[in-house]
Short mmCIF file of N, CA and C in Angstrom, two decimals:
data_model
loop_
_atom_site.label_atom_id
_atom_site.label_comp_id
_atom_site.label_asym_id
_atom_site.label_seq_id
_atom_site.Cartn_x
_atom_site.Cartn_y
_atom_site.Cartn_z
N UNK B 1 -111.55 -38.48 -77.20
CA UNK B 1 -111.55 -37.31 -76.33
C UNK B 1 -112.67 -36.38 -76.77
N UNK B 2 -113.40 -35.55 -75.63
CA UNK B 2 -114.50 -35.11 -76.04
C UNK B 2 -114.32 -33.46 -75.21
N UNK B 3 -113.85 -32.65 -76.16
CA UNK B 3 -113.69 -31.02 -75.54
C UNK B 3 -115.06 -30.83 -76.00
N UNK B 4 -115.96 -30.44 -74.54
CA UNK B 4 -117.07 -29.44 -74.15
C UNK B 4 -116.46 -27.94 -73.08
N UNK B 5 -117.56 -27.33 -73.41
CA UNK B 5 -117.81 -26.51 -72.46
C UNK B 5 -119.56 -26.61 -71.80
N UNK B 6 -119.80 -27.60 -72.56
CA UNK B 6 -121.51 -27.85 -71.78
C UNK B 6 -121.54 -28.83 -70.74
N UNK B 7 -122.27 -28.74 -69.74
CA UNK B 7 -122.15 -29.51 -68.52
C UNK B 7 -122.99 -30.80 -68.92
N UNK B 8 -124.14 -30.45 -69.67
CA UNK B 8 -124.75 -31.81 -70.02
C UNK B 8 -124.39 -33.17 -70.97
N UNK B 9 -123.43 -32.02 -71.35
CA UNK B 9 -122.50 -33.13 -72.86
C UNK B 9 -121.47 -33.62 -72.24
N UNK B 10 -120.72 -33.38 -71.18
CA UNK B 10 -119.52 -33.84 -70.49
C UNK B 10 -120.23 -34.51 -69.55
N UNK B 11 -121.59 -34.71 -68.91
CA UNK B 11 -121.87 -35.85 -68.38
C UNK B 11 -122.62 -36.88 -69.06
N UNK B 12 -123.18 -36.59 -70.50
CA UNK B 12 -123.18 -37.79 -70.96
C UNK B 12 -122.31 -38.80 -71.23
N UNK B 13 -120.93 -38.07 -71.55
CA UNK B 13 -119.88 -38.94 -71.89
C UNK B 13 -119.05 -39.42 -70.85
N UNK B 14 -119.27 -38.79 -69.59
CA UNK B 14 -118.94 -38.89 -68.74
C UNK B 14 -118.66 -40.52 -67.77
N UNK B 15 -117.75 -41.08 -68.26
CA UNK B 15 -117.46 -42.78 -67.52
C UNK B 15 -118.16 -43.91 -68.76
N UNK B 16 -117.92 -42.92 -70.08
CA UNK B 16 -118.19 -44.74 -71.30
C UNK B 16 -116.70 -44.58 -71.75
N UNK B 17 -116.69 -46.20 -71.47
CA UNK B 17 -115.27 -46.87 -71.79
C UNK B 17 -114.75 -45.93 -72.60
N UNK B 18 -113.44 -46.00 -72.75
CA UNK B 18 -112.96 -45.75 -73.95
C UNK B 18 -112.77 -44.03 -74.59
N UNK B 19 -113.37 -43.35 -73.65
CA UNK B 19 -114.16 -42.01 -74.12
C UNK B 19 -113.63 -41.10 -72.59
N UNK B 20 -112.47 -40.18 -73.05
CA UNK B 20 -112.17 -39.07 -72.47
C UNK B 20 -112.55 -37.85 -72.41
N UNK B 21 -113.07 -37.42 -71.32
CA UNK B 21 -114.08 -35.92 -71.50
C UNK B 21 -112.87 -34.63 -70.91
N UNK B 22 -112.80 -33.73 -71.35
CA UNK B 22 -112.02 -32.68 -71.30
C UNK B 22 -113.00 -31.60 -71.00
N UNK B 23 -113.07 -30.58 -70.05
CA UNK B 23 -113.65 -29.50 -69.89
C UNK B 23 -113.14 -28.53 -70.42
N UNK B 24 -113.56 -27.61 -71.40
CA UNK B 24 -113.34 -26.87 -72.46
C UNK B 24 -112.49 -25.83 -71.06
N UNK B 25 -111.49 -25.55 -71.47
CA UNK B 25 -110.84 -24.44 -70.18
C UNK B 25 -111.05 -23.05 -70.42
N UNK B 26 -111.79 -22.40 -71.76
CA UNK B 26 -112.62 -21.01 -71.07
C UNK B 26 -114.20 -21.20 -71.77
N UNK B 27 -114.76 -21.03 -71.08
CA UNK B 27 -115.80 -21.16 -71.12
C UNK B 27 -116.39 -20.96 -72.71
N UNK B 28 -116.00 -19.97 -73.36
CA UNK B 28 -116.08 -18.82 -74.70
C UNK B 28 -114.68 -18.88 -75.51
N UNK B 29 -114.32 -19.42 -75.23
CA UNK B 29 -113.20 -19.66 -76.19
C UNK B 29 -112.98 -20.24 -77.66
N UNK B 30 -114.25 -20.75 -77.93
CA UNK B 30 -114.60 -20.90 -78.76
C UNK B 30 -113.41 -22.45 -79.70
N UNK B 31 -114.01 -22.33 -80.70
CA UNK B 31 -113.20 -24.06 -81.53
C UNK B 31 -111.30 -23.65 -81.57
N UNK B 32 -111.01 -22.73 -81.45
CA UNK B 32 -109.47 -22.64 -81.41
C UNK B 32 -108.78 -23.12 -79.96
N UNK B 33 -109.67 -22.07 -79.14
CA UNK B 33 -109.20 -22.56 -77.60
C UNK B 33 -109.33 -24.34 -77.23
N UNK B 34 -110.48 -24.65 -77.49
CA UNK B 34 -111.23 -26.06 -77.69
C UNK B 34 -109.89 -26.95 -78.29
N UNK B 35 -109.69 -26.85 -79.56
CA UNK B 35 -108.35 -27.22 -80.11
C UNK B 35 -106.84 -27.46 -79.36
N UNK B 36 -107.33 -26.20 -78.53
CA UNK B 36 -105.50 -26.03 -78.44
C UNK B 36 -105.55 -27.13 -76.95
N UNK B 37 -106.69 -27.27 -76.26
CA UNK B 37 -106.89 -28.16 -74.83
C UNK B 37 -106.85 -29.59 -75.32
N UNK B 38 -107.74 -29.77 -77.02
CA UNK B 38 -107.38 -31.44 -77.04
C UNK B 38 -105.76 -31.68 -77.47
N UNK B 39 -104.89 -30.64 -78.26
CA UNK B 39 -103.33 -31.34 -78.83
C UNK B 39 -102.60 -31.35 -77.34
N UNK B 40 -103.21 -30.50 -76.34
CA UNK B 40 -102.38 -30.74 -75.39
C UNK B 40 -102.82 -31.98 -74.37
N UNK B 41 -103.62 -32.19 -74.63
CA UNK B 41 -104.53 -33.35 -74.14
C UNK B 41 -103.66 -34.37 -74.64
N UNK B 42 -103.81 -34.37 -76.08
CA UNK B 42 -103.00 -35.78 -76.75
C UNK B 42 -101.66 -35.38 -76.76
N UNK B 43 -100.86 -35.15 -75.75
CA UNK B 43 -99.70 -34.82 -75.72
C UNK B 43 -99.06 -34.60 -77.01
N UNK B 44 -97.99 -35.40 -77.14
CA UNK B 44 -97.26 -35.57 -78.66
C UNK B 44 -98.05 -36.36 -80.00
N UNK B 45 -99.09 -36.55 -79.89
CA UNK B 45 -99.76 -37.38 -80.48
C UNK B 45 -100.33 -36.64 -81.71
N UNK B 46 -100.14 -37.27 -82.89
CA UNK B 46 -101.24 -36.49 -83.97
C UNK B 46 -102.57 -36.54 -83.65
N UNK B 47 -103.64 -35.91 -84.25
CA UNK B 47 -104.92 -35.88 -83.89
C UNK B 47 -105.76 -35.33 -84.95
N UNK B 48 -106.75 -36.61 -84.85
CA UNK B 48 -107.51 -36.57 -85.72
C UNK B 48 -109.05 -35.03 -84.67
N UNK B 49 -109.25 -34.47 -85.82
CA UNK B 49 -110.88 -33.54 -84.55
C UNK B 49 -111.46 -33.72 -85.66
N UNK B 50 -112.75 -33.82 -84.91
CA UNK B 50 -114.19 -33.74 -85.52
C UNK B 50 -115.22 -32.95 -85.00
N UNK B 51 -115.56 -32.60 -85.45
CA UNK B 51 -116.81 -31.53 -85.07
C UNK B 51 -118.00 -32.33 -84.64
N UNK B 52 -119.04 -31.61 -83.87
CA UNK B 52 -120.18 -32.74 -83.75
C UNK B 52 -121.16 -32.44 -84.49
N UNK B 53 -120.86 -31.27 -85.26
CA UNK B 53 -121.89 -30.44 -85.95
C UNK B 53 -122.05 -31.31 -87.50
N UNK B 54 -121.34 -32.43 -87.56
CA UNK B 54 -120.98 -33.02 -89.17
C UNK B 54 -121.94 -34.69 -89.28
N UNK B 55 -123.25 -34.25 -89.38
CA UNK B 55 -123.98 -35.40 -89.05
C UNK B 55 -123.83 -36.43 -90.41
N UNK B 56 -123.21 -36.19 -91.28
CA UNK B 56 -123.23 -36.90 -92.76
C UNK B 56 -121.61 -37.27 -92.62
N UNK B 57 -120.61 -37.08 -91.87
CA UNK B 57 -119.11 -37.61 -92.22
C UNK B 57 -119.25 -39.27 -91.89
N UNK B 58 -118.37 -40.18 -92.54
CA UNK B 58 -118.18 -41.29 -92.57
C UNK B 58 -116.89 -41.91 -92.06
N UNK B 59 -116.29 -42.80 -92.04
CA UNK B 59 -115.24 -43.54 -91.80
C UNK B 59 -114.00 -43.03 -92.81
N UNK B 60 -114.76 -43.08 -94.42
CA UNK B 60 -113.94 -43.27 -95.41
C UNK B 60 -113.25 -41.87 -95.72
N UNK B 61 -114.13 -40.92 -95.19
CA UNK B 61 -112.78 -39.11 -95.70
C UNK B 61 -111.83 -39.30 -93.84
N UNK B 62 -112.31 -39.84 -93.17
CA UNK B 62 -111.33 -39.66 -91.58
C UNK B 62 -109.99 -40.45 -92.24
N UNK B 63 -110.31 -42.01 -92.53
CA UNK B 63 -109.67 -42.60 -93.31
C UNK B 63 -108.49 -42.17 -93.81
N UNK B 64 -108.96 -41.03 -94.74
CA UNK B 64 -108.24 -41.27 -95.87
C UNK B 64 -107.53 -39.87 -95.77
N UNK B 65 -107.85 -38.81 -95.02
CA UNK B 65 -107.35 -37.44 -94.01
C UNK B 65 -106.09 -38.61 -93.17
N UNK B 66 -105.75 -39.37 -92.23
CA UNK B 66 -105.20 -40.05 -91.63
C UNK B 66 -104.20 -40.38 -92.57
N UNK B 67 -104.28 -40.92 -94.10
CA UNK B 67 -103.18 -41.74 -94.65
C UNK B 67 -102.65 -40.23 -95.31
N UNK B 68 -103.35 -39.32 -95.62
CA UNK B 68 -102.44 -38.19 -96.28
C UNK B 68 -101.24 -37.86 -95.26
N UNK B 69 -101.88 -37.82 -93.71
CA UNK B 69 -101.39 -36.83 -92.73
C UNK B 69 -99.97 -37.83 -92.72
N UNK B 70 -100.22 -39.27 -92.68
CA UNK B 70 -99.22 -39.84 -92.45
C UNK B 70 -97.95 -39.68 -93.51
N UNK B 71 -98.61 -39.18 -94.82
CA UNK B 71 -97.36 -39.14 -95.61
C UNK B 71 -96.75 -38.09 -96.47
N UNK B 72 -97.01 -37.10 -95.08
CA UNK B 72 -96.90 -35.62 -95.28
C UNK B 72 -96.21 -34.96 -93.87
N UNK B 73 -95.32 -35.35 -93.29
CA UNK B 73 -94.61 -35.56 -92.16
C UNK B 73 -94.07 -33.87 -92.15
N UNK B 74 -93.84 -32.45 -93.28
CA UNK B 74 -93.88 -31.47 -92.81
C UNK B 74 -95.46 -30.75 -92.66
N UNK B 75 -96.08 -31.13 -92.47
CA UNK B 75 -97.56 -30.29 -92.45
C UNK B 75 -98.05 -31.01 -90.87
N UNK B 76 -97.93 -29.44 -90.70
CA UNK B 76 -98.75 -29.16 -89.11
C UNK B 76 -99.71 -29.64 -89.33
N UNK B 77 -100.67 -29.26 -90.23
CA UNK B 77 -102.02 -29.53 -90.48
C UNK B 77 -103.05 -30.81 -91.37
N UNK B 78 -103.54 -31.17 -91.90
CA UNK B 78 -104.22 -31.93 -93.16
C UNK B 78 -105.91 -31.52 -92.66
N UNK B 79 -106.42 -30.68 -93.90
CA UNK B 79 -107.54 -29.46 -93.42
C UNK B 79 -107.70 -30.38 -95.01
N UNK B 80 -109.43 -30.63 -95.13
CA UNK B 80 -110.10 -30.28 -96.38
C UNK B 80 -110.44 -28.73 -96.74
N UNK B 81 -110.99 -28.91 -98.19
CA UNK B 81 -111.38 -27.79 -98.65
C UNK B 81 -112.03 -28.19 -99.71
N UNK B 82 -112.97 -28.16 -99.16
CA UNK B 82 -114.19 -28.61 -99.79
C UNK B 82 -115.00 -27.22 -100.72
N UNK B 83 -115.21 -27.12 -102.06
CA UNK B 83 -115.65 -26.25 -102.81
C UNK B 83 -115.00 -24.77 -102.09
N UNK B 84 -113.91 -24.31 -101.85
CA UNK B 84 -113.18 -23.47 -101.53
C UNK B 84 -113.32 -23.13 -99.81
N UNK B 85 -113.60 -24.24 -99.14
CA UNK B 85 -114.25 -23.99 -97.88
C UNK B 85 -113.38 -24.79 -97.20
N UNK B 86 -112.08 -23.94 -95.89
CA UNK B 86 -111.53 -25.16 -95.14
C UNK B 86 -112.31 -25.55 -94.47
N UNK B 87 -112.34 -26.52 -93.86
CA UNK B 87 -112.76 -27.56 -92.68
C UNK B 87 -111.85 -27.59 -91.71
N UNK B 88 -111.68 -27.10 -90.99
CA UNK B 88 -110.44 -27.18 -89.93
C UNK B 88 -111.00 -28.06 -88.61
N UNK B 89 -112.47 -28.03 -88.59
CA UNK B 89 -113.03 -28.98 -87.58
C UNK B 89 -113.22 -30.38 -88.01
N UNK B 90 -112.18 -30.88 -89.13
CA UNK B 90 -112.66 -32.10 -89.56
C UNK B 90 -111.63 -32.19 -90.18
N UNK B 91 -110.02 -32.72 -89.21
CA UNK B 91 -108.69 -32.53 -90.04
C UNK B 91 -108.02 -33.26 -89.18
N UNK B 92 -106.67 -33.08 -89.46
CA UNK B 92 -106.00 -34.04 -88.66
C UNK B 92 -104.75 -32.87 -88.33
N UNK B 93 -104.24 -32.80 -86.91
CA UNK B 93 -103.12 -31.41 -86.45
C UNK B 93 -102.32 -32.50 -86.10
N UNK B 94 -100.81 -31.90 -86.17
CA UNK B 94 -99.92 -32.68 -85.78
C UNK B 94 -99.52 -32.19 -84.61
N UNK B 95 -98.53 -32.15 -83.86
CA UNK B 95 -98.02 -31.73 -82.62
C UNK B 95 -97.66 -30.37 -82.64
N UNK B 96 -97.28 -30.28 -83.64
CA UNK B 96 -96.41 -28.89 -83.75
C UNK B 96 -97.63 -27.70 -83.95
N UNK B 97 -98.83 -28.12 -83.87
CA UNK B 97 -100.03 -27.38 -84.34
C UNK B 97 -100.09 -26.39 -82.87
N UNK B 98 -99.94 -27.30 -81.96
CA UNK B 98 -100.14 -27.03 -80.57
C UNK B 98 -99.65 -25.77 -79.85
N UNK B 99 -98.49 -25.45 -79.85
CA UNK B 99 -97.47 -24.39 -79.86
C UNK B 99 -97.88 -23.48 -80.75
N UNK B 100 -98.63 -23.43 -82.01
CA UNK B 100 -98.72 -22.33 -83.14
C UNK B 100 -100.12 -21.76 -82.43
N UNK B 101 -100.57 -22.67 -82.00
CA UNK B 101 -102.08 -22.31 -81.24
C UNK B 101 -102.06 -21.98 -80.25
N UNK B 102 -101.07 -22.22 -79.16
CA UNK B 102 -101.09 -20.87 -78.07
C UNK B 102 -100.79 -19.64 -78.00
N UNK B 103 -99.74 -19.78 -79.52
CA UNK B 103 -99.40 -18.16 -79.73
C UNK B 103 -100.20 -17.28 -80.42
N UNK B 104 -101.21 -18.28 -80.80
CA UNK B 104 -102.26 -17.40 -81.78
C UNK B 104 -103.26 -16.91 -81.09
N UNK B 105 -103.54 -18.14 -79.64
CA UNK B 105 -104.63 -17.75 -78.84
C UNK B 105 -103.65 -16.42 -78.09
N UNK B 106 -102.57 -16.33 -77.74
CA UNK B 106 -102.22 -15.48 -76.61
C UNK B 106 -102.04 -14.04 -77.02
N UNK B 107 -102.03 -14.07 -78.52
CA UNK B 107 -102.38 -12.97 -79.66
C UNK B 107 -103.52 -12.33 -79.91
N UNK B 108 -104.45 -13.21 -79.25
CA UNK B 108 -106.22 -12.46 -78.60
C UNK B 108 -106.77 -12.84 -80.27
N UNK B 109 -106.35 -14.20 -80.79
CA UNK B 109 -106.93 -14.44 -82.17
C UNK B 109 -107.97 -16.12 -81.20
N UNK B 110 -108.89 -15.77 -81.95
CA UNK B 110 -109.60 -17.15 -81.19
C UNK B 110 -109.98 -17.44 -82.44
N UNK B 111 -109.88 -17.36 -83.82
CA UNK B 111 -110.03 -18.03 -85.24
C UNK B 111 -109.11 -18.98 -85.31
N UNK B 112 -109.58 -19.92 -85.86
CA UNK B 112 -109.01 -21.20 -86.18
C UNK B 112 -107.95 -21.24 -87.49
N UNK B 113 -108.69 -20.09 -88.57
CA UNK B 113 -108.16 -19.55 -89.89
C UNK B 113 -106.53 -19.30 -89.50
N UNK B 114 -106.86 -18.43 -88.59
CA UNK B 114 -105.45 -17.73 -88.02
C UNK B 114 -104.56 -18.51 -88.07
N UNK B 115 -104.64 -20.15 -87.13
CA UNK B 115 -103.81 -20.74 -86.84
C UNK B 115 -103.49 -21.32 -88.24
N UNK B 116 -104.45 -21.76 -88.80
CA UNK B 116 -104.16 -22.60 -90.20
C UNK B 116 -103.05 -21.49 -91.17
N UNK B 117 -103.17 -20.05 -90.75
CA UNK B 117 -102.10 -19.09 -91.74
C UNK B 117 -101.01 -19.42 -90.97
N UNK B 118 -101.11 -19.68 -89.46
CA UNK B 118 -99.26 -19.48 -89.42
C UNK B 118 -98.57 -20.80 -88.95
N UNK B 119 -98.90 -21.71 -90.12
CA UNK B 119 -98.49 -23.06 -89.99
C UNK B 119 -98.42 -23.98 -91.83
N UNK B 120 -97.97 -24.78 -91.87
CA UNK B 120 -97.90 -25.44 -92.85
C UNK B 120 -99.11 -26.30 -93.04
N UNK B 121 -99.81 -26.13 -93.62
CA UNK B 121 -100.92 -26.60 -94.08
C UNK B 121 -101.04 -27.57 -94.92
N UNK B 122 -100.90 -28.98 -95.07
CA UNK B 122 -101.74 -29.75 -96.77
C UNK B 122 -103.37 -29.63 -96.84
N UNK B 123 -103.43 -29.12 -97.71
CA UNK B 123 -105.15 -28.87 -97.84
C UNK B 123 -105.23 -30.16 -99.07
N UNK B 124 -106.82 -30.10 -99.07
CA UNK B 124 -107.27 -31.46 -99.24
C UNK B 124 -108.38 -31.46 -100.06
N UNK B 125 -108.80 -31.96 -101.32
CA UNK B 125 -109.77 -31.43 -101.94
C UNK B 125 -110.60 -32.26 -101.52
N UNK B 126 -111.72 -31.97 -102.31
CA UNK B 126 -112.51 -33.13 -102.00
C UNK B 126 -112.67 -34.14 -102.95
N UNK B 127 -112.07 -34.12 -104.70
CA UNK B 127 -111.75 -35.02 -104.96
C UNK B 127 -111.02 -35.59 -104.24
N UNK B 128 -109.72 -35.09 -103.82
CA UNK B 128 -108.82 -36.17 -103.14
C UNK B 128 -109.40 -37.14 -101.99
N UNK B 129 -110.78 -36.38 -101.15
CA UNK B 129 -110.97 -37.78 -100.25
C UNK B 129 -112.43 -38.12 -101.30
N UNK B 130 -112.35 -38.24 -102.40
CA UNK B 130 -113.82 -39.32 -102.82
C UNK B 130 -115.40 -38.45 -102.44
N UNK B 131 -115.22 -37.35 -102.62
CA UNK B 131 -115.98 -36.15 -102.53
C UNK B 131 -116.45 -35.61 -103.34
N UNK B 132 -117.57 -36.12 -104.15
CA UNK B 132 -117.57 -35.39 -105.36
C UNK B 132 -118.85 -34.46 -105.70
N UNK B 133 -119.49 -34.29 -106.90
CA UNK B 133 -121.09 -33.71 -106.40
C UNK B 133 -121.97 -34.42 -106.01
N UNK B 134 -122.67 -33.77 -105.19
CA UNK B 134 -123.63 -34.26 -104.11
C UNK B 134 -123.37 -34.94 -102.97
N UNK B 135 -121.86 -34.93 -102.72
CA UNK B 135 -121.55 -35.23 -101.36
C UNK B 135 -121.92 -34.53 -100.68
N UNK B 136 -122.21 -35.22 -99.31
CA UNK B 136 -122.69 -34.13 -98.14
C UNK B 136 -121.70 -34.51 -97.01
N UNK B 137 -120.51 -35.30 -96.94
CA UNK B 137 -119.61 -35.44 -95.67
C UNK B 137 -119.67 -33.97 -95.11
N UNK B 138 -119.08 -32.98 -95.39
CA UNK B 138 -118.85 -31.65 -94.90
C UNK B 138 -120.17 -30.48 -94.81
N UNK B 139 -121.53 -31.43 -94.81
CA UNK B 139 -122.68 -30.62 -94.37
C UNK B 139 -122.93 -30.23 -93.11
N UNK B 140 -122.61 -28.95 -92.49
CA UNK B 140 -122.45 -29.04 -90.96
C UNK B 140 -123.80 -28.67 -90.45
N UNK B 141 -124.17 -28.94 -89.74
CA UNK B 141 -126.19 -28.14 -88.89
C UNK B 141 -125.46 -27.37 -88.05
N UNK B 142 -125.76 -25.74 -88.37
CA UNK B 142 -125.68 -25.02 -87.61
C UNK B 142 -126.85 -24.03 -87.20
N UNK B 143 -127.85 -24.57 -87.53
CA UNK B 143 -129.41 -23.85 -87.58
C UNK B 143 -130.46 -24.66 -87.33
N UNK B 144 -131.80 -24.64 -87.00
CA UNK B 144 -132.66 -25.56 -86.59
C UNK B 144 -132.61 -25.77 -87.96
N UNK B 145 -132.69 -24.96 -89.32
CA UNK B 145 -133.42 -25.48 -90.50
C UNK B 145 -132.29 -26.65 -90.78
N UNK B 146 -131.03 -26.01 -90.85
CA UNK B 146 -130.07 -27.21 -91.08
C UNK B 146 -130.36 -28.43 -90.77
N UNK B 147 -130.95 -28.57 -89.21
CA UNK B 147 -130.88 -29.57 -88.52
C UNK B 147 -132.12 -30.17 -89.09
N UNK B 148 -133.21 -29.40 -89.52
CA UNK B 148 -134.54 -30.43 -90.43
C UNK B 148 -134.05 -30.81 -91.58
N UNK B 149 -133.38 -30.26 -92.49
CA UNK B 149 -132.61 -30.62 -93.52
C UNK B 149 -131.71 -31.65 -93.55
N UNK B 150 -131.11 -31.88 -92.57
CA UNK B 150 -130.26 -33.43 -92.26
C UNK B 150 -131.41 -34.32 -91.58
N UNK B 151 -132.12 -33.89 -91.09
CA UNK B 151 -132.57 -35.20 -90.47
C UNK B 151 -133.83 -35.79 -91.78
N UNK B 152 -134.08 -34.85 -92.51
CA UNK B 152 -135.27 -35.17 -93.67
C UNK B 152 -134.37 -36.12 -94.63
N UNK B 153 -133.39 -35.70 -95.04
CA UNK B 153 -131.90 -36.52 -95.76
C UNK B 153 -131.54 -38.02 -95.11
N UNK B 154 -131.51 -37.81 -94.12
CA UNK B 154 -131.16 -38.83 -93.11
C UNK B 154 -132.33 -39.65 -93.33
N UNK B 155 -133.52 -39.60 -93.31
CA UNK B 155 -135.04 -40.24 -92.84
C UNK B 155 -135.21 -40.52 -94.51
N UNK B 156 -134.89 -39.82 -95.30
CA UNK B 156 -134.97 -40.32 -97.03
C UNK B 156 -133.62 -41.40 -97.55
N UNK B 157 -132.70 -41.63 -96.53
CA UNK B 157 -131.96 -42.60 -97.05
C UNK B 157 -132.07 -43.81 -96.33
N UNK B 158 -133.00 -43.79 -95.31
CA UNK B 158 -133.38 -44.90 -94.15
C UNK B 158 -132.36 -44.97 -93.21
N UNK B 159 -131.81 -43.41 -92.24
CA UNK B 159 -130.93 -43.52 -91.68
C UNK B 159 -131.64 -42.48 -90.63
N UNK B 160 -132.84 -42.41 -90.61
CA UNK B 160 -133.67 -41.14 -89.68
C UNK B 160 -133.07 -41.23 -88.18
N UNK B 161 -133.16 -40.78 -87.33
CA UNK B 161 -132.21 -40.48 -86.05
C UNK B 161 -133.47 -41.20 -85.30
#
């Protein structure tokens, strides 16, 4: 499932197999609102989100976020925290996340933090997913420099875009 609010990103994805596009339902609502449209999207379903901003995440921390979530059956949440930093765009919400997030959105809170305070949380180090120094899974590009900085990383490990 793919929550946009950009018209060009919901028609790229727009009719490949396998790949559900969701129109972000306010325009500005930013990653909480975004959130609260995919758990209701995946009905009762746990859910894994990912950010698109995380050009270095792998198989092996989704992985291994998935087997915690599974064996942690009271936590709304399974959020890393990486060098004191949650990740809430790169976690796994359970159902019950869903309901905590409309009351947070209808509370005029559009932080994601918010929701993660009024819910049960397992946080996640980054030893625990195989994270150690000089990992970069949780390097997000939110800047052009960012974005030369991953792609120079990327192009020095023979993985250039």
């Amino acid at each position: 499932l793919v929550v946009t609010n950009a018209a060009e990103i919901a028609e790229r994805f727009a009719g490949r197999k396998g790949v559900a596009v969701l129109r972000d339902p306010e325009a500005d609502g930013g990653p909480l609102a975004a959130l609260h449209a995919a758990l209701k999207e995946a009905g009762g379903e746990t859910a894994l989100v990912l950010a698109s901003d995380l050009p270095f995440i792998t198989e092996e921390p989704l992985r291994a976020l998935a087997a915690i979530a599974g064996g942690n059956p009271a936590a709304a949440a399974v959020v890393p925290r990486i060098d004191g930093m949650p990740q809430p765009l790169c976690a796994v919400y359970a159902p019950a996340a869903r309901e905590a997030a409309r009351v947070v959105l209808a509370g005029g809170s559009r932080r994601l933090l918010d929701l993660l305070g009024a819910i049960p949380v397992r946080w996640v180090d980054g030893a625990e997913l195989g994270c150690g120094a000089g990992c970069r899974w949780f390097a997000d590009v939110d800047t052009w420099g960012d974005y030369a900085e991953a792609r120079a990383a990327m192009k020095e490990a023979g993985h250039a875009p």
